[in-house]
XYZ file of C-alpha atoms in Angstrom:
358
model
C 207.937 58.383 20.564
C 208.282 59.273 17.166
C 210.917 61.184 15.065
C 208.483 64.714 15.279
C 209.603 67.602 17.338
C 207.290 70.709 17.270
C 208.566 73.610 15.447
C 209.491 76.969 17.742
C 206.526 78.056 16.024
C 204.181 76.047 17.315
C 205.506 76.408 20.679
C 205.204 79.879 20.677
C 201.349 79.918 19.045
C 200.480 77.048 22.092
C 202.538 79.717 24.549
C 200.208 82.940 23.955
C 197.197 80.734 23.305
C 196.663 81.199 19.706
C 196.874 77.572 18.508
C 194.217 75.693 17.029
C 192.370 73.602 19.557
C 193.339 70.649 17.176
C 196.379 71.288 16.988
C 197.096 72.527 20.232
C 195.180 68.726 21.477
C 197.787 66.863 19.260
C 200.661 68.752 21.208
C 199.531 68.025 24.295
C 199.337 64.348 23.446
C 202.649 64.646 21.915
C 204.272 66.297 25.277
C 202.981 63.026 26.985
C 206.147 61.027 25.643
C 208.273 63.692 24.729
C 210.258 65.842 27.244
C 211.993 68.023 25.270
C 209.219 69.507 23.986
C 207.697 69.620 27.126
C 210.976 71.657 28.832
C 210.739 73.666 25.788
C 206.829 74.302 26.094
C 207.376 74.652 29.713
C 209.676 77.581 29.592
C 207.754 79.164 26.799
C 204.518 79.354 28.754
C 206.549 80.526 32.093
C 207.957 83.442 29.663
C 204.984 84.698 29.214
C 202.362 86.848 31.279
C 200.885 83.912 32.609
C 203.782 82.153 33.944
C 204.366 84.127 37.466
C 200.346 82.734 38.036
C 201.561 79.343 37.340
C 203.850 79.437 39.338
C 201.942 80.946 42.319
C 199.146 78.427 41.917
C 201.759 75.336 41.080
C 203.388 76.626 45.035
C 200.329 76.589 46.581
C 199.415 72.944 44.981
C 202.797 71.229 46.143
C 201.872 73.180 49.859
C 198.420 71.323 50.148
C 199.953 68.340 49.139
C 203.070 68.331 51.393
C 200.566 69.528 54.320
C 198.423 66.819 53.657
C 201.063 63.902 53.174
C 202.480 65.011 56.582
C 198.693 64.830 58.405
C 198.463 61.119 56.739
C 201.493 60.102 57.895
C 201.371 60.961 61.289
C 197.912 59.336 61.569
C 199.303 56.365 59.863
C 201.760 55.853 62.472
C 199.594 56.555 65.420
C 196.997 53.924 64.045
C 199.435 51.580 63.462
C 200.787 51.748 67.235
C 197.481 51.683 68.361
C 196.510 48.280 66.639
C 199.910 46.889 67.627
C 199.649 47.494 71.246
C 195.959 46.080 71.420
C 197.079 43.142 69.518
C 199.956 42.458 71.322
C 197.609 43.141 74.603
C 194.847 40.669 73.243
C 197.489 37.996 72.360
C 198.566 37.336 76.045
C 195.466 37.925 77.561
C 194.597 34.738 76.016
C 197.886 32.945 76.490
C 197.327 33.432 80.083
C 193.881 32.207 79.927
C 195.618 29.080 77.983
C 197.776 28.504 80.469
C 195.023 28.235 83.501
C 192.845 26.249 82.050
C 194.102 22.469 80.692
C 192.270 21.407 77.558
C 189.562 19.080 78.399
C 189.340 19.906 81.940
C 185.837 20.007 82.925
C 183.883 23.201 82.627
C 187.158 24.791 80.002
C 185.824 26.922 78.825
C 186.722 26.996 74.791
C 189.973 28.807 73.647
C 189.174 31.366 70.885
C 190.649 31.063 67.564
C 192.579 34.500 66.660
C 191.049 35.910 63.151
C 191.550 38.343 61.107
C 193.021 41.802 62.330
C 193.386 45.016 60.042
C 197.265 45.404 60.774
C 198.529 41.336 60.400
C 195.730 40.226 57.810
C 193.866 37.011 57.912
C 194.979 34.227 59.816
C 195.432 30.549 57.958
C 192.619 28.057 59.010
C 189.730 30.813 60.522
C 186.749 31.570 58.609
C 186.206 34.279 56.570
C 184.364 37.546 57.188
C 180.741 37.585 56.814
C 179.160 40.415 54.337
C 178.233 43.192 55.629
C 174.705 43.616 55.553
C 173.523 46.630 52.694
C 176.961 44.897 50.408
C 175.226 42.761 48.168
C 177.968 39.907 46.852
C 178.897 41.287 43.302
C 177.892 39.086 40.500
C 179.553 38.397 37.215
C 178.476 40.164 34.475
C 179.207 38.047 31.406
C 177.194 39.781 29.058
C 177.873 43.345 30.422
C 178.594 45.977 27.778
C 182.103 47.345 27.367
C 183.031 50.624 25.882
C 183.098 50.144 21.872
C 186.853 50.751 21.743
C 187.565 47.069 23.662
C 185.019 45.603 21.482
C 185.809 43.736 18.166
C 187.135 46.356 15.002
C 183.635 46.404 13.048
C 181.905 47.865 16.524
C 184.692 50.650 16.613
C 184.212 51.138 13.314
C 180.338 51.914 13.481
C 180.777 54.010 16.287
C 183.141 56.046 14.505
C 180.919 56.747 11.373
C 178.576 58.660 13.264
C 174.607 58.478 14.617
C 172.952 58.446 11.065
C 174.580 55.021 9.980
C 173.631 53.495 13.593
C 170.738 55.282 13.999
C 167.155 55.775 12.616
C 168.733 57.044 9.106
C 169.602 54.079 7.492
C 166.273 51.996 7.860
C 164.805 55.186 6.340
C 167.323 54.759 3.311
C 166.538 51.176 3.305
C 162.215 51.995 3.420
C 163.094 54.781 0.562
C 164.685 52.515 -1.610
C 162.418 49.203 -1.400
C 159.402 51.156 -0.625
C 159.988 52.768 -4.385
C 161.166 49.223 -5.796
C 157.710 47.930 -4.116
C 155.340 50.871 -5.396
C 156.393 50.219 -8.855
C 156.781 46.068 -9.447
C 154.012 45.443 -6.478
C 151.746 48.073 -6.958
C 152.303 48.606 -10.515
C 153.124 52.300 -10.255
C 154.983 52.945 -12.927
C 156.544 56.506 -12.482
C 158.047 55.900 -9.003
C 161.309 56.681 -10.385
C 160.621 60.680 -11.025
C 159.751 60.420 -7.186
C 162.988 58.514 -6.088
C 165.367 60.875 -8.172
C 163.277 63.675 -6.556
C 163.968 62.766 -2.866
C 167.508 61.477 -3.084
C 169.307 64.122 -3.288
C 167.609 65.126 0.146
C 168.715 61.614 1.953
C 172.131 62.020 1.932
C 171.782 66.096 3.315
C 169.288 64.874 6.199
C 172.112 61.949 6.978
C 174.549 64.270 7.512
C 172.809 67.006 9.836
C 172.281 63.516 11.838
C 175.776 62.858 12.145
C 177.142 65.320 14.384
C 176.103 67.417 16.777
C 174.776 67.579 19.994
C 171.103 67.169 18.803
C 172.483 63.886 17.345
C 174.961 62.452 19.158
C 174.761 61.692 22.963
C 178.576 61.299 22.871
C 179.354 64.538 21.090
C 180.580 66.268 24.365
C 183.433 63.930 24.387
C 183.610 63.553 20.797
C 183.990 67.525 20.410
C 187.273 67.166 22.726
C 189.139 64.927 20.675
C 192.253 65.973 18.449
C 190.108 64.278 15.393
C 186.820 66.411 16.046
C 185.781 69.630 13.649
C 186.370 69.323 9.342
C 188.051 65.587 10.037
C 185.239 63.893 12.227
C 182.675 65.649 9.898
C 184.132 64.853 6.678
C 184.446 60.938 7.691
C 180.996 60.407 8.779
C 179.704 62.269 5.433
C 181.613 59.750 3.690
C 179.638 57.303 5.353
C 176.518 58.552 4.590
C 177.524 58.533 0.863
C 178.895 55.376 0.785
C 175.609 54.004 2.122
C 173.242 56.117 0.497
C 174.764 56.707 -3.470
C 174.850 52.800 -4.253
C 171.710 51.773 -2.375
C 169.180 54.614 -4.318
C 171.292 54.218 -7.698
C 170.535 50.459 -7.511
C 166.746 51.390 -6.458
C 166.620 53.724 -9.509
C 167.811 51.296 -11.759
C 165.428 48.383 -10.948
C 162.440 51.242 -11.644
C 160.498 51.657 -14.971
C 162.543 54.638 -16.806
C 159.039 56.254 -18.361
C 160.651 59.788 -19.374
C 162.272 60.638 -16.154
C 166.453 61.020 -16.251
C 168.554 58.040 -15.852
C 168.935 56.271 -11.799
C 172.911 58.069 -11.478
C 171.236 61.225 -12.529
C 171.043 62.673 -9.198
C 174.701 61.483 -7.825
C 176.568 64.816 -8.615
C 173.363 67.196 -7.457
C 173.214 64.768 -4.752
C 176.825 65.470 -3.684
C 176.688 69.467 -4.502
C 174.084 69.509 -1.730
C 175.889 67.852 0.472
C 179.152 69.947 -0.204
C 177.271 73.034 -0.230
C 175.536 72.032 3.261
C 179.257 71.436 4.834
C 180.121 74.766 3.628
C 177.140 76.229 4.610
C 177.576 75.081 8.026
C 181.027 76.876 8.695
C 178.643 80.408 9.078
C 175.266 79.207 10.300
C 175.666 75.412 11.707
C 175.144 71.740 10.927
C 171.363 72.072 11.325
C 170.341 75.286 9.782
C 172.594 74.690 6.647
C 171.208 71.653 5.989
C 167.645 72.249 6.705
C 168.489 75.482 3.577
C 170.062 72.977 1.197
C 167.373 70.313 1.694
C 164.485 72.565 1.738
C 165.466 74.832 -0.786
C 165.985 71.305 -3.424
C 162.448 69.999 -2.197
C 160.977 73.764 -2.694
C 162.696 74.078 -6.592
C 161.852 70.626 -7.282
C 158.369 69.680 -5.546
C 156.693 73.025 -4.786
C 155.962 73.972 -8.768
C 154.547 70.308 -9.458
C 152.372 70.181 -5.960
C 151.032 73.316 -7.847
C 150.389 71.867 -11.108
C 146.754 71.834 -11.567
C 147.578 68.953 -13.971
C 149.037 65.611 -13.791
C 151.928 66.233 -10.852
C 154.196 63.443 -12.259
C 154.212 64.623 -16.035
C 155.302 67.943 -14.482
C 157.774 66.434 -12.054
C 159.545 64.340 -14.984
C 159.183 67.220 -17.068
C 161.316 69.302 -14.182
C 163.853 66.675 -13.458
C 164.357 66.750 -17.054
C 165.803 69.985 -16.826
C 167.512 70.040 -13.714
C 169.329 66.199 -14.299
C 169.348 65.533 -17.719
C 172.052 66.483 -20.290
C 175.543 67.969 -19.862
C 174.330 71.377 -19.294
C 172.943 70.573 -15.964
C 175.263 67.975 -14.856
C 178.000 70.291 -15.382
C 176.536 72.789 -13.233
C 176.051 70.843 -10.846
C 179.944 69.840 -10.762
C 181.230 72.653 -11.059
C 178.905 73.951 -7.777
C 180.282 70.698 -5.888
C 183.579 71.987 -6.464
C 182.790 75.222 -5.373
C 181.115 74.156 -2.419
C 184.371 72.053 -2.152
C 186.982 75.271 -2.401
C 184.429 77.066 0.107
C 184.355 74.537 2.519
C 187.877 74.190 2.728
C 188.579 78.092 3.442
C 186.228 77.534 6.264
C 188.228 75.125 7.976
C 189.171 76.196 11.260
C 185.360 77.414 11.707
C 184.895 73.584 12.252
C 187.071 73.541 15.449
C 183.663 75.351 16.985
C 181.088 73.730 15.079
C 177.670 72.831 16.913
C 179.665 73.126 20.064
C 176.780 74.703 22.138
């Protein structure tokens, strides 16, 4: 228990149900080890209209459950007189039989060894119950998986940054990066880095619609009910997706020939606008849709005039990169629509609390 106390405030929002679901979780969990918040919740909830249906249903709970200890006991008690009595019964039948018949007289017959019996347990010395047949003996299971919270810390921790870094996504980054480093130094294809900076910006947008959801995630139902789900849960497994994806193409760009194209950390800050502006995005149309806009609109801008080009493509690719990467003019627009996107997505917070929960 910690030195916290929830305000009157609070109480009062979690009373006439207009508390975050967030917030109103991390009460909840609170009121677990605290009961003076819970009297105090307790008594704001019966105050309002709700509480005389509490009440009513919380009465007709304890009823059931008094009815049905009462049924329980009694047939406790008459089963346990019944196995008494035929034990007892059982016993001295075979004393008497004992007693008539000496040991090793001829034709004894043999004395049976009491066993086990449901009200006195086993007895010392008999043998133990077969199986019954259909109840297979159960095996160990040394190698059996566990839930990933009892596993070792690094498990937990790739659990917790989401599908995309566990998933399919990052041996795509990882084919991206070495499939460009491998077009140009194997193949001799010198103007793979135009093409790299063209499509990076896009990896880091598609790793993040695959990071939460339930398109995504098989776990999401559970995920979604946490106190750390919505803006939190999202934010953390974007910065995942970064932290994998911004080092592993800069260092891909690098190693390329430069030919005319922008430098490799030319497409960081567009890269993170997109991804800012797809978060934001999100809080009005959803995970998927606002990233499938971001992504498609950069590969539309970017690809769809050079796939036109009657020309040479990659002089007119370099030639657009050019102006949306290179020199201060650009990359300043592009920060200042990260922090934008930044300012936006925080006034659409509490839309996060519903995100992508159908």
């Amino acid at each position: 228990m910690t030195g916290w106390h929830a305000s009157d405030h609070l109480v009062t929002r979690y009373a006439d149900g207009s508390l975050p679901e967030s917030d109103a979780w991390s009460l909840e969990k609170h009121l677990e080890c605290c009961g003076g918040c819970a009297r105090r919740v307790s008594q704001a909830v019966r105050a309002t209209g709700a509480g005389p249906v509490l009440a009513g249903i919380r009465e007709a709970v304890l009823t059931d459950v008094r009815e049905t200890a009462r049924t329980d006991i009694d047939t406790a008690a008459r089963t346990s007189l019944h196995e008494t009595a035929r034990t007892r019964i059982g016993a001295a039948a075979r004393t008497e039989a004992y007693k008539a018949t000496p040991a090793g007289a001829p034709g004894a017959a043999p004395v049976a060894v009491p066993t086990a019996s449901p009200a006195h347990g086993p007895v010392s010395g008999a043998p133990a119950p077969a199986r019954p047949a259909g109840f297979p003996a159960r095996a160990a299971r040394p190698g059996a998986l566990r839930w990933p919270s009892a596993g070792p810390r690094t498990v937990r921790v790739l659990w917790a940054l989401g599908p995309a870094v566990r998933g399919a996504w990052l041996p795509a980054v990882l084919l991206v990066a070495v499939g460009a480093v491998a077009l140009a130094h194997g193949a001799g294809f010198a103007h793979a880095r135009p093409w790299l900076l063209a499509l990076a910006p896009v990896v880091p947008v598609a790793g993040v619609a695959l990071s939460y959801g339930p398109h995504a995630d098989p776990m999401h139902e559970i995920t979604a009910a946490t106190p750390s789900a919505g803006l939190r849960l999202v934010l953390m497994r974007t910065a995942a997706v970064l932290a994998v994806s911004l080092p592993l193409l800069t260092l891909a760009g690098a190693l390329l020939p430069s030919t005319d194209a922008p430098n490799a950390a030319a497409w960081l800050l567009p890269g993170l606008a997109l991804t800012l502006a797809s978060l934001a995005l999100a809080g009005y149309v959803g995970l998927r849709a606002a990233t499938a806009a971001t992504g498609g609109g950069w590969l539309c801008a970017v690809l769809g005039p050079v796939l036109a080009t009657p020309g040479g493509p990659t002089d007119e690719l370099g030639l657009r990169l050019s102006s949306y990467l290179g020199g201060a003019p650009a990359q300043g627009g592009w920060a200042a629509a990260a922090l934008l996107s930044a300012a936006l997505l925080a006034a659409r917070r509490p839309a996060f609390h519903f995100l992508e929960k159908s």
